[in-house]
Amino acid sequence: MKAAINKMIPLSVVDGPGCRTAVFVQGCNIACAYCHNPETQRLCNGCGICVSQCPAGALSLSGKNVIWDEAVCTQCDHCIRVCPNYASPKVRWMEAVDVWEQISKNIPFIQGITVSGGECGLYPEFITELFTLAGNAGLSCFLDSNGCVDFTKHPKLMAVTDKVMLDVKAWDSQVFHRLTGKDNSVVKKNLNYLAKVGKLYEVRLVCLDGESSSGPSEDKEVDMEDVIRGVAAEVNPYLEDFKLKLITFRNYGVRGKMENRKSPTQNQMEKLKELAVQCGFKEIQIV
Amino acid sequence: MNKILDIVTSKNLTYEQKVVALAHAAENSLEVLSIPERTHHYMDTGAICDLDEGHAPYRPRYIMPDYEKAVKNGCEFLQMEAPKDLDEVLQYLTILYRHVPSITSYPVYLGNIDKLIEPFLNGVTDEEAEKKLKLFLIYLDRTITDGFCHANLGPEETRAGRLILKLEKELQNAVPNLTLKYDKDITPDSYAELALYTSLYCANPAICNHKMHKDTYGDYGISSCYNILPIGGGSYTLARIVLPRLAAEAKGREQFLTELLPDCLSCMGDYMNERIRFLVEESNFFETSFLSTEGLISRDKFLAMFGVVGLAECTNMLMGDPQKTYGHNEEADDLAEQIMQVIADYAGSVKAVYSEVFDNHFALHAQVGIDSDHGITSGVRIPVGMEPELMYDHLRHSARFHKFFPTGCADIFSFDPTGRNNPAAMLDIVKGAFSLGDKYISFYASDSDLVRITGYLVKRSEMEKYYEGEAVLQNTVHLGGDNYRNAHLENRKVRGLQ
């Protein structure tokens, strides 16, 4: 089974517990306004705009396919910036066994692997195959998901997945829709399901500047306090079983209406953490 | 006499540094060692380097007193009884340290400091202990003005160790260097993670592979720049073979391996034996030092460290192909291993005098370099700026070459500060590396004021003062400042970055 692979990071200290190899799949089922790697959102449609603009001459067009010559590429990422389609020509369709062959070279330095994206949930069969191989080698297998694919419908994948890191981007469905273009009922369903089966590693909230100001939620992009309270109420019996990660919004890589948006202050982040403590979360990390 | 006058009138030496430099100049006015012509040749080319140890050895280079014994028995010469509480043990140790000589005139080894203190923490609250330990640590940093000073922690978790780690993070001291002896079957993950977390704030402690060192000679300590030595003994001397300087006179690979290298090794071994002979037979050190007469050290626990430096450049010179370099090419690494094997065979076969503790042989040591080295990489390290893209490849390469060195071989990694949020990741890397045979790893954060030079620590801010011509407290700031510039350490590859 193949998946479109955007990149692999052999040594990651930010994708779950311990040292991990992170695999980023290409393609996403939502489009967050603050996405910091928008080039992972869609698959290349072969328009060829990037080909003539590549300073290293590493790209060529073959029919409707952009061919990427990794040996010539200088990783300047100009192709990604000029792509009008939120895609990347530097994507490879890879078999799970081939991805595994590369990851296995990182043993004994890693304790596990994490599949992120894009949205990992778009490739359940591929990941099931990859996680089976990795699990057999003693590695822990984590998913990093936006929660918009219903995990209860993928029992085989869940059987080989140790834990999931779940984004909860907004609690109010209208706010969520404005931010991502999609509905968040599946996110809440996943939150419940993962907490109940003990597969929730962390819930991640991207915190924007000014969201804690008062007023009706329609006036704001995301009400972070609403998200914290919402998650706490939804999975209240399980708050000691997973970590709450409060992610400070940074505009690196962001395109569109939020690309010049300021980061929240440390003080704002600490206030959110205080609220999370009051709501009963036990392990809270600000990054 | 101009050199003496230069020392006396120097503007960037402290009074104390002048006294040490004057003593060194006096020693070097003697010629008591018998050195053959051939050896002089290698010394002139710099292929054999005596690290400026001095012309008339009158104390061993590195001394590793048995502090446990001293604390248990008291010290007659210093007129001190065995300490009975925390105040007494801290005062006892500070006094004792003052009287432990070394090549730098400062103690290079302060003991398994957590274990020395731990028994005296009973009934003392954390708050009380922290206050006392803080004063103790500040005293050490400000009076042992030499970054080669080293103390050890672990492998067991101790309360004293935790308190010291906490204080070091806060104090940002360059002295002492700390090393955690790490054994995955003894050291709890949480303690090792605390140590690694701390190292991303103050570049201390480094991590030593306890499993690989615990049986070398029984109880061991780490002194100075990763010298793994027997407790109650130490190292008489450390000379080094500077491989690229030797390779410069090679007539091809074969001649280097079969003629030149063995000849130079033989000269260096003879020279080291001559130093040991004078120290043991003529200097009267072991007859007169209270450390020796009271059994805190014992002559038969000393060995001699046979230093190797610049394997990378030597290999690259002999390969003569910029496409095939050490750390990046199998053929080059095979040649490097061949070179190391010749050295190891020499060390394993030739007699080192008065070296019973190491089976009467020289003990190989990956010497980390000195301030005046240009284009010569520490021991068997891969040159700064040429490190493999992937840290795992780097560590695998290290494991292949660390195996030759019983008395210390280490790598230094500049790590991205995000590691502070996930010390477990660093521990995974350490565990993986140690399982492959890496012997010693140290980290510092790429944004930290304290940086590890070749083994010792120096503050970037102090180096800046030195560059401006100011006198600075620690003599290692001079060495580190020059080394940092000459070896371009700012180019060290930062690991853990995405």
Short mmCIF file of N, CA, C and O in Angstrom, two decimals, chain B residues 137 141-142 144 146-149 164-178 195-206 226 412-417 420 442-464 473-474 476-477 480-481 484 489-490 492:
data_model
loop_
_atom_site.label_atom_id
_atom_site.label_comp_id
_atom_site.label_asym_id
_atom_site.label_seq_id
_atom_site.Cartn_x
_atom_site.Cartn_y
_atom_site.Cartn_z
N LEU B 137 29.69 24.98 46.10
CA LEU B 137 29.92 24.98 44.65
C LEU B 137 30.49 26.32 44.17
O LEU B 137 31.35 26.36 43.29
N ASP B 141 34.10 26.91 42.24
CA ASP B 141 34.20 27.60 40.95
C ASP B 141 35.14 28.80 41.00
O ASP B 141 35.87 29.08 40.05
N ARG B 142 35.12 29.50 42.11
CA ARG B 142 35.90 30.73 42.17
C ARG B 142 37.34 30.51 42.64
O ARG B 142 38.17 31.39 42.46
N ILE B 144 39.05 27.14 42.33
CA ILE B 144 39.73 26.21 41.43
C ILE B 144 39.59 26.82 40.05
O ILE B 144 38.64 26.55 39.31
N ASP B 146 40.31 26.65 37.09
CA ASP B 146 40.84 25.80 36.04
C ASP B 146 39.75 24.84 35.59
O ASP B 146 39.26 24.03 36.37
N GLY B 147 39.35 24.99 34.34
CA GLY B 147 38.21 24.22 33.83
C GLY B 147 38.46 22.74 33.70
O GLY B 147 37.54 21.99 33.38
N PHE B 148 39.69 22.27 33.96
CA PHE B 148 39.95 20.84 33.83
C PHE B 148 39.51 20.06 35.07
O PHE B 148 39.68 18.85 35.14
N CYS B 149 38.99 20.78 36.05
CA CYS B 149 38.54 20.14 37.28
C CYS B 149 37.21 19.41 37.04
O CYS B 149 36.33 19.93 36.37
N ILE B 164 22.61 18.93 43.46
CA ILE B 164 23.74 19.51 42.73
C ILE B 164 23.29 19.89 41.31
O ILE B 164 23.63 20.97 40.81
N LEU B 165 22.52 19.02 40.67
CA LEU B 165 22.05 19.33 39.31
C LEU B 165 21.19 20.60 39.32
O LEU B 165 21.31 21.47 38.47
N LYS B 166 20.32 20.67 40.31
CA LYS B 166 19.44 21.83 40.41
C LYS B 166 20.27 23.11 40.59
O LYS B 166 20.03 24.12 39.93
N LEU B 167 21.28 23.04 41.46
CA LEU B 167 22.10 24.22 41.73
C LEU B 167 22.97 24.59 40.54
O LEU B 167 23.15 25.77 40.24
N GLU B 168 23.50 23.60 39.85
CA GLU B 168 24.36 23.90 38.70
C GLU B 168 23.58 24.66 37.62
O GLU B 168 24.09 25.57 36.99
N LYS B 169 22.33 24.24 37.42
CA LYS B 169 21.49 24.90 36.42
C LYS B 169 21.35 26.39 36.78
O LYS B 169 21.40 27.25 35.93
N GLU B 170 21.20 26.63 38.07
CA GLU B 170 21.02 27.99 38.54
C GLU B 170 22.33 28.78 38.52
O GLU B 170 22.38 29.94 38.09
N LEU B 171 23.42 28.14 38.93
CA LEU B 171 24.68 28.86 39.12
C LEU B 171 25.44 29.12 37.82
O LEU B 171 26.22 30.06 37.73
N GLN B 172 25.26 28.25 36.83
CA GLN B 172 25.98 28.43 35.55
C GLN B 172 27.48 28.47 35.75
O GLN B 172 28.18 29.30 35.16
N ASN B 173 27.99 27.58 36.56
CA ASN B 173 29.43 27.54 36.81
C ASN B 173 30.16 26.71 35.75
O ASN B 173 29.63 25.74 35.25
N ALA B 174 31.39 27.11 35.48
CA ALA B 174 32.22 26.33 34.55
C ALA B 174 32.99 25.25 35.29
O ALA B 174 33.45 24.28 34.71
N VAL B 175 33.15 25.42 36.60
CA VAL B 175 33.91 24.48 37.43
C VAL B 175 33.02 24.00 38.56
O VAL B 175 32.34 24.82 39.17
N PRO B 176 33.00 22.73 38.92
CA PRO B 176 33.71 21.68 38.20
C PRO B 176 32.91 21.20 36.99
O PRO B 176 31.70 21.41 36.92
N ASN B 177 33.60 20.56 36.05
CA ASN B 177 32.89 19.75 35.07
C ASN B 177 32.19 18.64 35.82
O ASN B 177 32.72 18.14 36.81
N LEU B 178 31.04 18.24 35.34
CA LEU B 178 30.36 17.11 35.97
C LEU B 178 30.14 16.04 34.91
O LEU B 178 29.86 16.35 33.75
N ALA B 195 19.45 14.99 34.29
CA ALA B 195 20.84 15.33 33.98
C ALA B 195 20.94 15.92 32.57
O ALA B 195 21.58 16.95 32.35
N LEU B 196 20.27 15.30 31.61
CA LEU B 196 20.33 15.77 30.22
C LEU B 196 19.64 17.12 30.08
O LEU B 196 20.11 18.02 29.37
N TYR B 197 18.51 17.25 30.77
CA TYR B 197 17.79 18.52 30.78
C TYR B 197 18.70 19.62 31.32
O TYR B 197 18.82 20.70 30.74
N THR B 198 19.38 19.33 32.42
CA THR B 198 20.28 20.30 33.03
C THR B 198 21.39 20.68 32.06
O THR B 198 21.79 21.84 31.96
N SER B 199 21.88 19.69 31.31
CA SER B 199 23.00 19.97 30.40
C SER B 199 22.61 20.94 29.29
O SER B 199 23.47 21.61 28.73
N LEU B 200 21.32 21.04 29.00
CA LEU B 200 20.91 22.01 27.98
C LEU B 200 20.76 23.43 28.56
O LEU B 200 20.41 24.36 27.86
N TYR B 201 21.03 23.56 29.86
CA TYR B 201 21.07 24.89 30.47
C TYR B 201 22.50 25.30 30.84
O TYR B 201 22.85 26.47 30.75
N CYS B 202 23.31 24.33 31.29
CA CYS B 202 24.64 24.71 31.79
C CYS B 202 25.74 23.80 31.27
O CYS B 202 26.84 23.80 31.82
N ALA B 203 25.45 23.04 30.21
CA ALA B 203 26.46 22.18 29.56
C ALA B 203 27.02 21.10 30.49
O ALA B 203 27.98 20.43 30.17
N ASN B 204 26.44 20.94 31.64
CA ASN B 204 26.81 19.90 32.60
C ASN B 204 25.56 19.15 33.01
O ASN B 204 24.50 19.76 33.11
N PRO B 205 25.64 17.88 33.29
CA PRO B 205 26.81 17.01 33.20
C PRO B 205 26.94 16.37 31.82
O PRO B 205 25.99 16.37 31.03
N ALA B 206 28.13 15.83 31.54
CA ALA B 206 28.32 14.93 30.41
C ALA B 206 27.88 13.53 30.86
O ALA B 206 27.66 13.30 32.05
N TYR B 226 37.64 14.08 30.12
CA TYR B 226 37.25 12.69 29.88
C TYR B 226 38.38 11.71 30.07
O TYR B 226 38.59 10.83 29.25
N ILE B 412 31.06 15.60 21.51
CA ILE B 412 30.35 16.77 22.03
C ILE B 412 29.31 17.18 20.99
O ILE B 412 29.63 17.29 19.81
N PHE B 413 28.09 17.38 21.44
CA PHE B 413 27.04 17.79 20.51
C PHE B 413 26.39 19.09 20.96
O PHE B 413 26.01 19.23 22.12
N SER B 414 26.30 20.01 20.02
CA SER B 414 25.53 21.21 20.24
C SER B 414 24.09 20.83 19.89
O SER B 414 23.83 20.30 18.81
N PHE B 415 23.17 21.06 20.82
CA PHE B 415 21.81 20.56 20.63
C PHE B 415 20.82 21.72 20.62
O PHE B 415 21.00 22.70 21.35
N ASP B 416 19.78 21.56 19.83
CA ASP B 416 18.77 22.60 19.75
C ASP B 416 18.06 22.74 21.11
O ASP B 416 17.72 21.74 21.73
N PRO B 417 17.82 23.98 21.55
CA PRO B 417 17.19 24.18 22.87
C PRO B 417 15.81 23.54 23.01
O PRO B 417 15.35 23.32 24.13
N ARG B 420 15.04 20.80 25.55
CA ARG B 420 14.66 21.01 26.97
C ARG B 420 13.23 20.52 27.24
O ARG B 420 12.90 20.16 28.36
N SER B 442 28.55 14.33 25.42
CA SER B 442 28.11 15.51 26.16
C SER B 442 27.35 16.44 25.22
O SER B 442 27.57 16.46 24.03
N PHE B 443 26.43 17.15 25.84
CA PHE B 443 25.59 18.08 25.10
C PHE B 443 25.70 19.48 25.70
O PHE B 443 25.91 19.63 26.89
N TYR B 444 25.54 20.46 24.87
CA TYR B 444 25.23 21.80 25.37
C TYR B 444 24.23 22.41 24.41
O TYR B 444 24.12 21.99 23.25
N ALA B 445 23.49 23.40 24.88
CA ALA B 445 22.47 24.00 24.02
C ALA B 445 23.13 25.01 23.10
O ALA B 445 24.06 25.72 23.49
N SER B 446 22.62 25.07 21.87
CA SER B 446 23.24 25.95 20.88
C SER B 446 23.12 27.42 21.29
O SER B 446 23.83 28.26 20.76
N ASP B 447 22.25 27.73 22.27
CA ASP B 447 22.12 29.13 22.70
C ASP B 447 22.72 29.39 24.08
O ASP B 447 22.48 30.43 24.68
N SER B 448 23.51 28.44 24.59
CA SER B 448 23.95 28.56 25.98
C SER B 448 25.24 29.38 26.10
O SER B 448 26.06 29.39 25.19
N ASP B 449 25.39 30.07 27.22
CA ASP B 449 26.60 30.86 27.45
C ASP B 449 27.78 29.91 27.68
O ASP B 449 28.88 30.12 27.17
N LEU B 450 27.52 28.86 28.45
CA LEU B 450 28.57 27.87 28.70
C LEU B 450 28.70 26.95 27.49
O LEU B 450 27.72 26.36 27.04
N VAL B 451 29.89 26.85 26.95
CA VAL B 451 30.10 25.91 25.84
C VAL B 451 31.23 24.95 26.18
O VAL B 451 32.16 25.30 26.92
N ARG B 452 31.12 23.77 25.64
CA ARG B 452 32.18 22.80 25.86
C ARG B 452 33.19 22.98 24.73
O ARG B 452 32.83 22.97 23.56
N ILE B 453 34.42 23.17 25.10
CA ILE B 453 35.45 23.42 24.09
C ILE B 453 35.90 22.07 23.53
O ILE B 453 35.35 21.58 22.55
N THR B 454 36.88 21.46 24.16
CA THR B 454 37.28 20.13 23.71
C THR B 454 36.82 19.09 24.72
O THR B 454 36.66 17.93 24.40
N GLY B 455 36.60 19.53 25.92
CA GLY B 455 36.15 18.67 27.00
C GLY B 455 35.74 19.54 28.18
O GLY B 455 34.78 19.26 28.87
N TYR B 456 36.46 20.62 28.37
CA TYR B 456 36.17 21.52 29.48
C TYR B 456 35.19 22.60 29.04
O TYR B 456 34.89 22.76 27.86
N LEU B 457 34.69 23.33 30.06
CA LEU B 457 33.67 24.35 29.79
C LEU B 457 34.23 25.75 29.92
O LEU B 457 35.04 26.03 30.79
N VAL B 458 33.75 26.59 29.06
CA VAL B 458 34.11 28.00 29.13
C VAL B 458 32.86 28.81 28.78
O VAL B 458 32.03 28.38 27.99
N LYS B 459 32.75 30.00 29.39
CA LYS B 459 31.62 30.87 29.05
C LYS B 459 31.97 31.73 27.84
O LYS B 459 33.05 32.32 27.79
N ARG B 460 31.02 31.81 26.92
CA ARG B 460 31.25 32.69 25.76
C ARG B 460 31.54 34.12 26.24
O ARG B 460 32.37 34.82 25.67
N SER B 461 30.82 34.54 27.29
CA SER B 461 30.97 35.91 27.77
C SER B 461 32.39 36.15 28.32
O SER B 461 32.95 37.23 28.16
N GLU B 462 32.98 35.11 28.94
CA GLU B 462 34.35 35.25 29.46
C GLU B 462 35.36 35.26 28.31
O GLU B 462 36.36 35.97 28.36
N MET B 463 35.08 34.47 27.27
CA MET B 463 35.99 34.47 26.11
C MET B 463 36.02 35.84 25.47
O MET B 463 37.06 36.32 25.04
N GLU B 464 34.86 36.49 25.42
CA GLU B 464 34.80 37.84 24.85
C GLU B 464 35.72 38.79 25.62
O GLU B 464 36.43 39.59 25.03
N LEU B 473 39.26 35.14 35.30
CA LEU B 473 39.51 34.30 36.47
C LEU B 473 40.10 32.94 36.11
O LEU B 473 41.05 32.49 36.73
N GLN B 474 39.52 32.28 35.13
CA GLN B 474 39.93 30.89 34.89
C GLN B 474 40.93 30.79 33.73
O GLN B 474 40.69 31.34 32.65
N THR B 476 41.51 28.40 31.85
CA THR B 476 40.98 27.68 30.70
C THR B 476 40.23 28.61 29.74
O THR B 476 39.96 28.22 28.61
N VAL B 477 39.91 29.82 30.20
CA VAL B 477 39.30 30.79 29.27
C VAL B 477 40.32 31.16 28.18
O VAL B 477 39.97 31.31 27.01
N GLY B 480 40.48 28.00 26.02
CA GLY B 480 39.21 27.82 25.32
C GLY B 480 38.98 28.90 24.28
O GLY B 480 38.50 28.64 23.18
N GLY B 481 39.35 30.13 24.63
CA GLY B 481 39.15 31.24 23.71
C GLY B 481 39.93 31.02 22.42
O GLY B 481 39.41 31.21 21.31
N TYR B 484 38.45 27.90 20.58
CA TYR B 484 37.15 28.18 19.96
C TYR B 484 37.34 28.85 18.61
O TYR B 484 36.68 28.53 17.63
N LEU B 489 34.74 26.40 16.47
CA LEU B 489 33.72 25.61 17.16
C LEU B 489 32.31 26.17 16.97
O LEU B 489 31.33 25.47 17.18
N GLU B 490 32.23 27.44 16.54
CA GLU B 490 30.91 28.00 16.29
C GLU B 490 30.21 27.25 15.14
O GLU B 490 29.00 27.34 14.97
N ARG B 492 30.10 23.98 14.89
CA ARG B 492 29.65 22.66 15.28
C ARG B 492 28.20 22.46 14.86
O ARG B 492 27.36 23.32 15.09
#
